[in-house]
Short mmCIF file of C-alpha atoms in Angstrom, two decimals:
data_model
loop_
_atom_site.label_atom_id
_atom_site.label_comp_id
_atom_site.label_asym_id
_atom_site.label_seq_id
_atom_site.Cartn_x
_atom_site.Cartn_y
_atom_site.Cartn_z
CA MET A 1 42.86 68.15 -40.59
CA ALA A 2 43.46 65.08 -42.71
CA MET A 3 46.21 65.23 -45.30
CA THR A 4 47.63 62.84 -47.85
CA THR A 5 51.19 62.34 -48.98
CA ASN A 6 50.25 62.75 -52.62
CA GLY A 7 48.89 65.73 -54.56
CA PRO A 8 49.80 69.42 -54.78
CA SER A 9 49.08 70.21 -51.11
CA ALA A 10 51.72 67.81 -49.79
CA LYS A 11 54.24 68.95 -52.39
CA LEU A 12 53.67 72.59 -51.56
CA ILE A 13 54.04 71.91 -47.85
CA ARG A 14 57.48 70.43 -48.41
CA SER A 15 58.52 73.63 -50.16
CA PHE A 16 57.59 75.59 -47.06
CA VAL A 17 59.36 73.35 -44.55
CA ARG A 18 62.87 74.71 -45.11
CA ARG A 19 61.71 78.29 -44.80
CA VAL A 20 59.66 77.53 -41.69
CA LYS A 21 62.57 75.75 -40.02
CA SER A 22 65.00 78.55 -40.84
CA SER A 23 62.67 81.21 -39.47
CA SER A 24 61.42 79.32 -36.42
CA SER A 25 64.74 79.55 -34.62
CA THR A 26 64.68 83.35 -34.72
CA THR A 27 60.97 84.13 -34.86
CA THR A 28 58.91 84.04 -31.69
CA THR A 29 55.23 84.66 -31.21
CA PRO A 30 54.65 88.06 -32.82
CA ARG A 31 54.16 91.03 -30.54
CA PHE A 32 51.95 92.64 -33.16
CA ARG A 33 53.93 95.83 -33.74
CA PHE A 34 53.61 97.27 -37.19
CA ALA A 35 55.60 99.91 -39.01
CA GLN A 36 53.47 102.64 -40.56
CA ARG A 37 54.29 103.41 -44.17
CA THR A 38 52.49 106.72 -43.98
CA THR A 39 52.42 109.28 -41.21
CA ILE A 40 49.46 111.31 -40.27
CA ASN A 41 49.47 113.43 -37.10
CA THR A 42 47.03 115.94 -35.90
CA THR A 43 44.79 117.98 -33.78
CA SER A 44 42.45 115.81 -31.77
CA THR A 45 38.94 115.16 -32.95
CA ILE A 46 36.45 117.53 -31.32
CA PHE A 47 32.75 116.75 -31.04
CA PRO A 48 30.21 119.60 -30.58
CA THR A 49 28.95 117.81 -27.48
CA PRO A 50 31.58 115.23 -26.62
CA PRO A 51 30.18 111.71 -26.83
CA PRO A 52 31.46 108.99 -24.53
CA SER A 53 34.97 108.01 -25.56
CA THR A 54 37.24 105.14 -24.71
CA PRO A 55 39.10 106.06 -21.49
CA ALA A 56 42.85 106.30 -21.80
CA PRO A 57 44.47 103.49 -19.80
CA PRO A 58 47.27 104.29 -17.36
CA SER A 59 49.63 102.12 -19.40
CA SER A 60 48.36 101.71 -22.96
CA THR A 61 50.85 98.98 -23.82
CA VAL A 62 49.93 96.77 -20.85
CA VAL A 63 46.21 97.28 -21.32
CA ALA A 64 46.40 96.70 -25.07
CA ASP A 65 48.18 93.38 -24.51
CA HIS A 66 45.60 92.40 -21.91
CA VAL A 67 42.74 93.24 -24.24
CA ARG A 68 44.38 91.24 -27.01
CA GLU A 69 44.59 88.20 -24.75
CA SER A 70 40.93 88.55 -23.76
CA ILE A 71 39.55 88.90 -27.30
CA PHE A 72 42.00 87.04 -29.54
CA ASP A 73 43.91 83.82 -29.05
CA PHE A 74 46.73 83.98 -31.57
CA GLU A 75 48.63 81.22 -29.77
CA ASP A 76 46.05 78.67 -30.87
CA THR A 77 46.63 78.72 -34.62
CA LYS A 78 44.81 75.40 -34.93
CA GLY A 79 41.59 76.98 -33.68
CA LEU A 80 42.25 80.21 -35.54
CA PHE A 81 42.61 78.59 -38.97
CA SER A 82 40.38 75.59 -38.32
CA SER A 83 38.09 76.45 -41.24
CA VAL A 84 40.94 77.00 -43.74
CA THR A 85 42.09 74.05 -45.83
CA THR A 86 45.79 73.37 -46.01
CA GLY A 87 45.85 74.13 -49.73
CA LYS A 88 44.18 77.51 -49.22
CA LEU A 89 46.44 78.31 -46.28
CA MET A 90 49.52 77.54 -48.34
CA ARG A 91 48.39 79.64 -51.29
CA SER A 92 47.60 82.55 -48.99
CA ALA A 93 50.95 82.32 -47.23
CA ALA A 94 52.76 82.11 -50.58
CA ASN A 95 50.94 85.15 -51.98
CA LEU A 96 51.50 87.26 -48.86
CA ASN A 97 55.16 86.29 -48.68
CA LEU A 98 55.58 87.20 -52.34
CA ALA A 99 53.82 90.52 -51.73
CA ALA A 100 56.32 91.27 -48.96
CA VAL A 101 59.26 91.29 -51.41
CA GLU A 102 59.37 94.97 -52.32
CA PRO A 103 61.52 94.72 -55.49
CA VAL A 104 59.14 92.10 -56.91
CA VAL A 105 56.09 94.23 -56.14
CA ASP A 106 57.70 97.42 -57.47
CA MET A 107 58.63 95.67 -60.70
CA GLY A 108 55.13 94.23 -61.04
CA VAL A 109 53.48 97.60 -60.45
CA TRP A 110 55.82 99.23 -62.98
CA VAL A 111 54.98 96.60 -65.61
CA MET A 112 51.23 96.91 -65.02
CA LYS A 113 51.40 100.69 -65.47
CA SER A 114 53.79 100.66 -68.42
CA ARG A 115 53.23 100.59 -72.17
CA LEU A 116 54.34 96.98 -72.15
CA MET A 117 50.76 96.11 -71.25
CA GLN A 118 49.77 97.26 -74.72
CA VAL A 119 51.78 94.43 -76.28
CA GLY A 120 49.34 91.58 -76.87
CA LEU A 121 51.42 88.53 -75.94
CA LEU A 122 53.13 90.17 -72.99
CA ARG A 123 49.81 91.45 -71.70
CA GLU A 124 48.37 87.93 -71.79
CA ILE A 125 51.37 86.56 -69.88
CA VAL A 126 51.21 89.29 -67.22
CA MET A 127 47.44 89.03 -66.81
CA GLY A 128 47.71 85.26 -66.48
CA ALA A 129 50.34 85.60 -63.76
CA ILE A 130 48.23 88.17 -61.92
CA LYS A 131 45.10 86.03 -62.13
CA HIS A 132 46.80 83.09 -60.41
CA THR A 133 48.49 85.17 -57.69
CA SER A 134 47.21 88.51 -56.39
CA TYR A 135 43.86 88.34 -58.20
CA GLU A 136 43.10 84.90 -56.77
CA HIS A 137 44.10 86.11 -53.30
CA PHE A 138 42.40 89.53 -53.13
CA VAL A 139 39.42 89.20 -55.52
CA ALA A 140 36.31 87.09 -54.93
CA GLY A 141 35.67 86.22 -58.58
CA ALA A 142 35.14 87.46 -62.11
CA ASP A 143 31.33 87.56 -61.90
CA THR A 144 28.42 86.93 -59.53
CA GLU A 145 28.56 83.19 -60.12
CA GLU A 146 32.22 82.85 -59.08
CA THR A 147 31.70 85.32 -56.25
CA GLY A 148 28.71 83.31 -55.05
CA ARG A 149 30.97 80.29 -54.61
CA THR A 150 33.33 82.42 -52.53
CA VAL A 151 30.41 83.63 -50.39
CA LYS A 152 29.31 80.05 -49.74
CA LYS A 153 32.80 79.07 -48.61
CA LEU A 154 32.93 82.07 -46.29
CA TRP A 155 29.47 81.24 -44.94
CA GLU A 156 30.56 77.68 -44.18
CA SER A 157 33.49 79.09 -42.20
CA GLY A 158 31.27 81.41 -40.14
CA LEU A 159 31.81 84.61 -42.14
CA ARG A 160 29.65 86.74 -44.43
CA GLY A 161 30.33 88.67 -47.62
CA MET A 162 29.99 92.32 -48.66
CA LEU A 163 29.57 92.31 -52.44
CA ASP A 164 31.46 95.04 -54.26
CA TYR A 165 31.29 95.02 -58.04
CA GLY A 166 34.53 96.65 -59.20
CA LEU A 167 33.26 99.61 -61.23
CA GLU A 168 35.28 102.70 -62.12
CA HIS A 169 34.06 106.28 -62.20
CA ALA A 170 31.39 107.04 -64.81
CA ILE A 171 31.56 110.07 -67.10
CA ASP A 172 28.18 109.96 -68.87
CA ASN A 173 24.59 108.79 -68.45
CA GLU A 174 25.04 105.75 -70.65
CA SER A 175 27.83 104.40 -68.44
CA CYS A 176 25.80 105.23 -65.34
CA ASP A 177 22.79 103.27 -66.62
CA ILE A 178 24.96 100.23 -67.33
CA ASN A 179 26.59 100.44 -63.90
CA ALA A 180 23.24 100.77 -62.13
CA GLN A 181 22.05 97.58 -63.81
CA GLU A 182 25.21 95.80 -62.63
CA PHE A 183 24.50 96.87 -59.05
CA ILE A 184 20.92 95.61 -59.38
CA LYS A 185 22.18 92.29 -60.75
CA THR A 186 24.55 92.08 -57.79
CA VAL A 187 21.65 92.55 -55.38
CA GLU A 188 19.57 89.97 -57.27
CA SER A 189 22.41 87.44 -57.09
CA THR A 190 22.08 87.30 -53.30
CA GLN A 191 18.75 85.48 -53.67
CA SER A 192 20.49 82.32 -54.86
CA LEU A 193 22.84 82.30 -51.86
CA PRO A 194 22.25 81.05 -48.30
CA PRO A 195 20.03 83.47 -46.31
CA SER A 196 22.08 86.11 -44.46
CA SER A 197 25.34 84.98 -46.11
CA VAL A 198 25.60 88.44 -47.73
CA SER A 199 25.65 91.22 -45.16
CA PHE A 200 25.72 94.21 -47.55
CA VAL A 201 25.90 95.21 -51.19
CA VAL A 202 28.40 98.01 -51.80
CA VAL A 203 27.38 100.87 -54.10
CA LYS A 204 29.58 103.64 -55.49
CA ILE A 205 27.75 106.88 -56.28
CA THR A 206 30.62 107.73 -58.64
CA ALA A 207 29.47 104.82 -60.81
CA ILE A 208 25.86 106.00 -61.15
CA CYS A 209 26.35 109.79 -61.29
CA PRO A 210 28.83 111.49 -63.64
CA ILE A 211 31.87 112.79 -61.76
CA SER A 212 31.55 116.27 -63.24
CA LEU A 213 27.99 116.51 -61.87
CA LEU A 214 29.05 115.27 -58.43
CA LYS A 215 31.65 118.05 -58.31
CA ARG A 216 29.05 120.64 -59.26
CA VAL A 217 26.63 119.39 -56.60
CA SER A 218 29.40 119.35 -54.00
CA ASP A 219 30.39 122.93 -54.83
CA LEU A 220 26.80 124.15 -54.50
CA LEU A 221 26.28 122.30 -51.21
CA ARG A 222 29.48 123.78 -49.78
CA TRP A 223 28.47 127.28 -50.82
CA GLU A 224 24.98 126.85 -49.41
CA TYR A 225 26.36 125.76 -46.02
CA LYS A 226 28.44 128.94 -45.76
CA ASN A 227 25.84 131.23 -47.37
CA SER A 228 22.49 129.66 -46.49
CA THR A 229 20.43 132.85 -46.60
CA SER A 230 21.51 133.79 -50.12
CA THR A 231 21.57 130.36 -51.77
CA ASN A 232 18.63 128.57 -53.34
CA LEU A 233 18.90 124.93 -54.41
CA PRO A 234 15.48 124.01 -55.86
CA TRP A 235 16.61 120.46 -56.68
CA LYS A 236 17.74 119.64 -53.16
CA LEU A 237 15.92 116.79 -51.39
CA LYS A 238 15.48 116.40 -47.66
CA THR A 239 18.74 115.12 -46.23
CA LEU A 240 20.88 114.87 -43.07
CA PRO A 241 23.82 117.12 -42.13
CA ILE A 242 26.71 116.88 -44.56
CA PHE A 243 29.20 119.40 -43.13
CA SER A 244 30.60 120.69 -39.86
CA GLU A 245 32.40 123.96 -39.19
CA SER A 246 35.75 122.16 -39.50
CA SER A 247 34.97 120.65 -42.92
CA PRO A 248 37.19 121.66 -45.86
CA PHE A 249 35.63 124.38 -48.02
CA TYR A 250 38.68 125.42 -50.05
CA HIS A 251 37.43 123.45 -53.06
CA THR A 252 34.80 126.14 -53.63
CA LEU A 253 36.41 129.60 -53.47
CA GLU A 254 33.82 131.38 -55.61
CA LYS A 255 30.06 131.21 -55.82
CA PRO A 256 29.20 128.42 -58.28
CA SER A 257 26.59 128.96 -60.96
CA PRO A 258 23.23 127.18 -60.49
CA LEU A 259 22.68 123.82 -62.11
CA THR A 260 21.49 124.10 -65.67
CA PRO A 261 18.18 122.42 -66.65
CA GLU A 262 20.21 119.64 -68.27
CA GLU A 263 22.28 119.15 -65.10
CA GLU A 264 19.14 119.03 -62.97
CA HIS A 265 17.74 116.41 -65.33
CA ASP A 266 20.94 114.36 -65.05
CA LEU A 267 20.85 114.70 -61.27
CA ASP A 268 17.32 113.36 -61.22
CA LEU A 269 18.38 110.42 -63.41
CA ALA A 270 21.20 109.61 -60.97
CA HIS A 271 18.77 109.78 -58.05
CA GLN A 272 16.37 107.41 -59.85
CA ARG A 273 19.21 104.95 -60.40
CA LEU A 274 19.86 104.87 -56.66
CA VAL A 275 16.13 104.51 -55.99
CA LYS A 276 15.97 101.44 -58.24
CA ILE A 277 18.94 99.90 -56.45
CA CYS A 278 17.37 100.59 -53.06
CA ASN A 279 14.01 99.17 -54.13
CA LYS A 280 15.72 95.99 -55.26
CA SER A 281 17.60 95.86 -51.95
CA ILE A 282 14.33 96.08 -50.01
CA GLU A 283 12.88 93.33 -52.17
CA SER A 284 15.97 91.18 -51.56
CA ASN A 285 16.31 92.10 -47.88
CA VAL A 286 19.94 93.16 -48.29
CA PRO A 287 21.12 96.55 -46.96
CA VAL A 288 23.29 98.90 -49.02
CA VAL A 289 26.53 100.53 -47.92
CA ILE A 290 27.74 103.51 -49.96
CA ASP A 291 31.49 103.99 -50.31
CA ALA A 292 33.31 107.25 -49.63
CA GLU A 293 35.65 109.11 -52.00
CA ASP A 294 37.86 112.21 -51.82
CA THR A 295 36.66 115.48 -50.29
CA SER A 296 36.17 117.23 -53.63
CA ILE A 297 33.09 115.08 -54.33
CA GLN A 298 32.25 113.63 -50.91
CA PRO A 299 29.55 116.23 -50.15
CA GLY A 300 27.66 115.14 -53.26
CA ILE A 301 28.04 111.48 -52.25
CA ASP A 302 26.80 112.22 -48.73
CA TYR A 303 23.85 114.10 -50.22
CA PHE A 304 22.82 111.02 -52.21
CA THR A 305 23.44 108.76 -49.21
CA TYR A 306 21.54 110.76 -46.61
CA SER A 307 18.64 111.73 -48.87
CA ALA A 308 18.19 108.02 -49.60
CA ALA A 309 18.46 107.29 -45.86
CA VAL A 310 15.66 109.76 -45.14
CA MET A 311 13.56 108.04 -47.77
CA TYR A 312 14.28 104.38 -46.92
CA ASN A 313 15.55 103.96 -43.34
CA LYS A 314 12.68 102.84 -41.12
CA GLY A 315 12.20 101.05 -37.83
CA GLN A 316 15.31 99.79 -36.03
CA LYS A 317 17.50 98.60 -38.91
CA PRO A 318 18.83 101.03 -41.53
CA LEU A 319 18.76 100.00 -45.19
CA ILE A 320 21.28 102.66 -46.28
CA PHE A 321 24.70 102.95 -44.62
CA GLY A 322 27.03 105.88 -45.25
CA THR A 323 30.81 105.88 -44.85
CA ILE A 324 32.86 108.02 -42.45
CA GLN A 325 36.60 108.35 -43.08
CA ALA A 326 38.28 108.80 -39.69
CA TYR A 327 41.49 110.28 -41.10
CA LEU A 328 39.55 113.50 -41.82
CA LYS A 329 39.68 116.14 -39.12
CA ASP A 330 35.93 116.80 -39.35
CA ALA A 331 34.94 113.11 -39.18
CA GLY A 332 33.89 113.09 -35.53
CA GLU A 333 31.85 116.28 -35.76
CA ARG A 334 30.03 115.15 -38.89
CA LEU A 335 29.29 111.73 -37.45
CA TYR A 336 27.87 113.26 -34.29
CA ALA A 337 25.78 115.87 -36.12
CA THR A 338 24.35 113.34 -38.59
CA LYS A 339 23.48 110.84 -35.88
CA LYS A 340 21.76 113.43 -33.69
CA ALA A 341 19.79 114.87 -36.62
CA ALA A 342 18.66 111.36 -37.55
CA ASP A 343 17.56 110.74 -33.96
CA GLN A 344 15.46 113.91 -34.01
CA MET A 345 13.80 112.73 -37.21
CA GLY A 346 13.22 109.24 -35.81
CA LEU A 347 15.46 107.62 -38.43
CA PRO A 348 17.76 104.65 -37.83
CA VAL A 349 21.11 105.60 -39.31
CA GLY A 350 23.97 103.32 -40.27
CA PHE A 351 27.66 104.07 -40.75
CA LYS A 352 30.64 102.20 -42.08
CA LEU A 353 33.70 103.52 -40.28
CA VAL A 354 37.03 103.39 -42.13
CA ARG A 355 40.33 105.20 -41.78
CA GLY A 356 40.51 106.53 -45.34
CA ALA A 357 42.19 105.95 -48.69
CA TYR A 358 43.06 109.30 -50.30
CA MET A 359 45.72 110.68 -48.00
CA SER A 360 48.31 111.53 -50.65
CA SER A 361 45.95 113.22 -53.10
CA GLU A 362 44.17 115.15 -50.34
CA SER A 363 47.43 116.47 -48.90
CA GLN A 364 48.82 117.36 -52.33
CA LEU A 365 45.75 119.41 -53.21
CA ALA A 366 45.76 121.24 -49.89
CA ASN A 367 49.46 122.01 -50.25
CA SER A 368 48.97 123.31 -53.79
CA LEU A 369 46.34 125.75 -52.49
CA ASN A 370 48.43 126.66 -49.44
CA VAL A 371 45.69 125.59 -47.04
CA GLU A 372 45.59 123.22 -44.09
CA SER A 373 45.25 119.57 -45.00
CA PRO A 374 41.89 117.98 -44.11
CA ILE A 375 43.81 114.86 -43.02
CA HIS A 376 44.95 114.40 -39.44
CA ASN A 377 48.62 115.27 -39.01
CA SER A 378 49.48 112.09 -37.07
CA ILE A 379 48.57 108.44 -37.29
CA GLY A 380 47.96 108.55 -33.56
CA ASP A 381 45.21 111.13 -33.91
CA THR A 382 43.66 109.19 -36.77
CA HIS A 383 43.56 106.11 -34.54
CA LYS A 384 42.05 108.20 -31.73
CA CYS A 385 39.40 109.61 -34.04
CA TYR A 386 38.52 106.13 -35.30
CA ASN A 387 38.30 104.69 -31.80
CA ASP A 388 36.29 107.65 -30.46
CA CYS A 389 33.82 107.43 -33.34
CA ALA A 390 33.48 103.68 -32.84
CA SER A 391 32.96 104.10 -29.10
CA PHE A 392 30.33 106.78 -29.63
CA MET A 393 28.37 104.71 -32.14
CA LEU A 394 28.57 101.57 -30.01
CA ASP A 395 26.98 103.52 -27.15
CA GLU A 396 24.33 104.84 -29.51
CA VAL A 397 23.31 101.55 -31.13
CA SER A 398 23.36 99.69 -27.80
CA ASN A 399 20.62 101.99 -26.54
CA GLY A 400 18.58 102.48 -29.70
CA ALA A 401 18.21 102.06 -33.42
CA GLY A 402 20.98 102.11 -36.01
CA GLY A 403 23.90 100.07 -37.21
CA LEU A 404 27.68 100.16 -37.36
CA ILE A 405 30.21 98.53 -39.66
CA LEU A 406 33.73 98.68 -38.27
CA ALA A 407 35.97 98.21 -41.30
CA THR A 408 39.49 97.91 -39.94
CA HIS A 409 42.69 95.87 -40.10
CA ASN A 410 43.99 97.51 -36.92
CA LEU A 411 44.23 95.10 -33.99
CA ASP A 412 43.98 97.75 -31.28
CA SER A 413 40.83 99.25 -32.80
CA GLY A 414 39.31 95.82 -33.25
CA ASN A 415 40.11 94.86 -29.67
CA LEU A 416 38.81 98.07 -28.14
CA ALA A 417 35.57 97.88 -30.10
CA ALA A 418 35.05 94.18 -29.41
CA GLN A 419 35.71 94.68 -25.71
CA LYS A 420 33.24 97.56 -25.52
CA ALA A 421 30.61 95.73 -27.58
CA ARG A 422 30.92 92.77 -25.23
CA ASP A 423 30.57 95.05 -22.19
CA LEU A 424 27.49 96.70 -23.71
CA GLY A 425 25.93 93.36 -24.53
CA ILE A 426 25.88 93.94 -28.29
CA SER A 427 25.60 90.40 -29.57
CA LYS A 428 25.93 88.96 -33.03
CA ASP A 429 22.19 88.29 -33.05
CA SER A 430 21.37 91.99 -32.58
CA GLU A 431 22.74 92.73 -36.10
CA LYS A 432 23.77 96.19 -34.89
CA LEU A 433 27.50 95.63 -35.28
CA GLU A 434 29.50 94.04 -38.09
CA PHE A 435 33.28 93.92 -38.28
CA ALA A 436 34.68 93.96 -41.81
CA SER A 437 38.02 93.55 -43.57
CA LEU A 438 39.21 93.19 -47.13
CA TYR A 439 39.15 89.74 -48.71
CA GLY A 440 42.61 88.21 -48.42
CA MET A 441 43.73 90.56 -45.63
CA ALA A 442 43.67 90.60 -41.82
CA GLU A 443 42.80 86.90 -41.74
CA ALA A 444 44.05 86.36 -38.19
CA MET A 445 41.98 89.26 -36.92
CA THR A 446 38.97 88.09 -38.94
CA PHE A 447 39.01 84.57 -37.52
CA GLY A 448 39.82 85.86 -34.05
CA LEU A 449 36.74 88.09 -34.02
CA ARG A 450 34.65 85.25 -35.43
CA ASN A 451 35.88 82.91 -32.71
CA ALA A 452 35.07 85.57 -30.11
CA GLY A 453 31.43 85.48 -31.24
CA PHE A 454 31.13 88.63 -33.38
CA GLY A 455 29.61 89.09 -36.80
CA VAL A 456 32.41 89.44 -39.35
CA SER A 457 32.23 90.15 -43.07
CA LYS A 458 34.82 90.11 -45.82
CA TYR A 459 34.73 92.93 -48.35
CA LEU A 460 34.48 91.07 -51.68
CA PRO A 461 35.53 93.03 -54.77
CA PHE A 462 34.75 91.14 -57.96
CA GLY A 463 35.01 91.65 -61.70
CA PRO A 464 37.24 90.80 -64.68
CA VAL A 465 41.00 90.99 -64.12
CA ASP A 466 41.55 94.10 -66.25
CA GLN A 467 38.62 95.91 -64.62
CA ILE A 468 39.80 95.17 -61.10
CA MET A 469 43.42 96.21 -61.79
CA PRO A 470 43.32 99.57 -59.91
CA TYR A 471 42.15 97.72 -56.82
CA LEU A 472 44.97 95.18 -57.13
CA LEU A 473 47.54 97.93 -57.49
CA ARG A 474 46.36 99.45 -54.20
CA ARG A 475 46.58 96.07 -52.46
CA ALA A 476 50.08 95.51 -53.85
CA GLU A 477 51.27 98.82 -52.41
CA GLU A 478 49.53 98.15 -49.10
CA ASN A 479 51.06 94.71 -48.54
CA LYS A 480 54.61 95.16 -49.76
CA GLY A 481 57.44 95.14 -47.27
CA LEU A 482 58.32 92.81 -44.41
CA LEU A 483 56.73 95.20 -41.89
CA SER A 484 53.45 95.69 -43.73
CA SER A 485 50.11 95.10 -42.02
CA SER A 486 50.04 91.54 -43.40
CA ASN A 487 53.09 90.60 -41.30
CA LEU A 488 50.97 89.05 -38.55
CA ASP A 489 49.03 86.92 -41.04
CA ARG A 490 52.24 85.70 -42.67
CA GLN A 491 53.78 84.66 -39.36
CA LEU A 492 50.69 82.93 -38.03
CA MET A 493 50.03 81.13 -41.31
CA MET A 494 53.58 79.81 -41.38
CA LYS A 495 53.27 78.76 -37.74
CA GLU A 496 50.07 76.84 -38.49
CA LEU A 497 51.59 75.19 -41.56
CA LYS A 498 54.51 74.08 -39.43
CA ARG A 499 52.10 72.69 -36.82
CA ARG A 500 50.15 70.79 -39.46
CA MET A 501 53.36 69.42 -40.93
CA LYS A 502 54.49 68.18 -37.53
CA SER A 503 51.07 66.69 -36.88
CA TYR A 504 51.09 65.01 -40.28
CA VAL A 505 54.57 63.55 -39.80
CA GLY A 506 53.71 62.47 -36.26
CA GLN A 507 50.53 60.75 -37.38
CA GLY A 508 52.48 58.99 -40.10
CA LEU A 509 54.90 57.59 -37.51
CA VAL A 510 51.99 56.45 -35.34
CA ASP A 511 50.34 54.73 -38.30
CA THR A 512 53.60 53.05 -39.23
CA GLY A 513 54.16 51.86 -35.67
CA SER A 514 50.66 50.48 -35.37
CA ARG A 515 51.28 48.15 -38.30
CA PHE A 516 54.08 46.43 -36.36
CA LYS A 517 52.36 46.46 -32.95
CA PRO A 518 51.61 42.85 -31.89
CA GLU A 519 48.13 41.90 -30.87
CA ALA A 520 47.45 41.03 -27.23
CA GLY A 521 48.50 37.47 -26.41
CA SER A 522 50.68 37.01 -29.48
CA ILE A 523 54.24 35.73 -29.24
CA VAL A 524 56.99 37.80 -30.76
CA LYS A 525 60.04 35.81 -31.72
CA LEU A 526 63.31 37.69 -31.68
CA ASN A 527 66.33 36.35 -33.56
#
């Protein structure tokens, strides 16, 4: 990659050289071990009829390293970061290194949550600093126009974008109507971008249906599952399975009252909002993935998701994708039941598989009620659940209709899934499998999967700085500490910057030498 000695890129490189040199003597090629900031441990996932699962290797460490070598080539940082400009690489390395300094992050989080943000001048200073650091790194843009430019850059580098307008929970119909229009505008914006450069548009049901109503619907659905013969839900549309026997039901300890006429009207309005979004998605040929939330309202979200899937999913490719959170103990059973029910109905079904994002709040609620947590008790069992669910769905989509989004930053999960997809012959052209990771995170894994020939998307949150603040706070917590999941990216980025610096210096010496190299046949006079 060509570089010049002038301009901000060269100056920034020089600032990295000392740090790279000081760390290179003690840092070797990373072995990709990560410390877990949270522990979850558990009972194993149990499927009603066990689907095929990834066989346990005789020596998981040896096999994992072998799989890594066969899917990823982290030694070749030149090939890994070939599509990343030096300026972008330096900014990313700087932001991730800053995020690794825990006192700095803790202070920043404290300031952003404090009353100091109510002071006009200070707020402007803080927001300006955020915009040019973490916001620039983790957020795709302030609006669809800026985000579109990010999508085009990703597309040029062989990646796609998942558009996620950063909306918070809605509390009334007016807010829901506004949010629905924003989702529609997001879908419409894809028409001005290169074909297929946007893989999905992300929709949050919490933004188009009041939270209080989602809780009421979830309570009634839970009660109906346990008391089907004595419960009548006249508003309920045809849907797919939402629960399993191991699902948490402690949120609904007493029989809830039926929806009032006003609540039924509001529920219909929320459903119509989703219908409008789906209709626009069909028109724009962009599928929709619906995000998951905490278990108190997840049944209502799944109801919206699966009723829309029954209505819109046709043929081989699903339009509506739901989200399964693998840290939940009932995740495997629900995935299996939903997939099999969809098969019986002749529906292609799509899932985004994630690990989960509400561990603390879920555990706190369960503890307060003196009931078993719905979250796996160990990180190992969460990983097993994720990998088993991925393996099951890869088998399913390889033989039939449906789709799978594997949203993960975990190298072992990515390797296992990529290896199995390769063995099953699931190619990028089939559009049945898409790997995904958050914008600004898991870059080495992202480019490694791309280089291995898989479809890879970046999850692109966008919106004004103040609106996207909750998202940035989560990313700050996730990336702080020297042993955070971004450690691999930091090391590989620094290694590639060092390589480029050496290449640049070496080329400069060659160019200098060539100016003094005599032409053939010339006489050089030495004094």
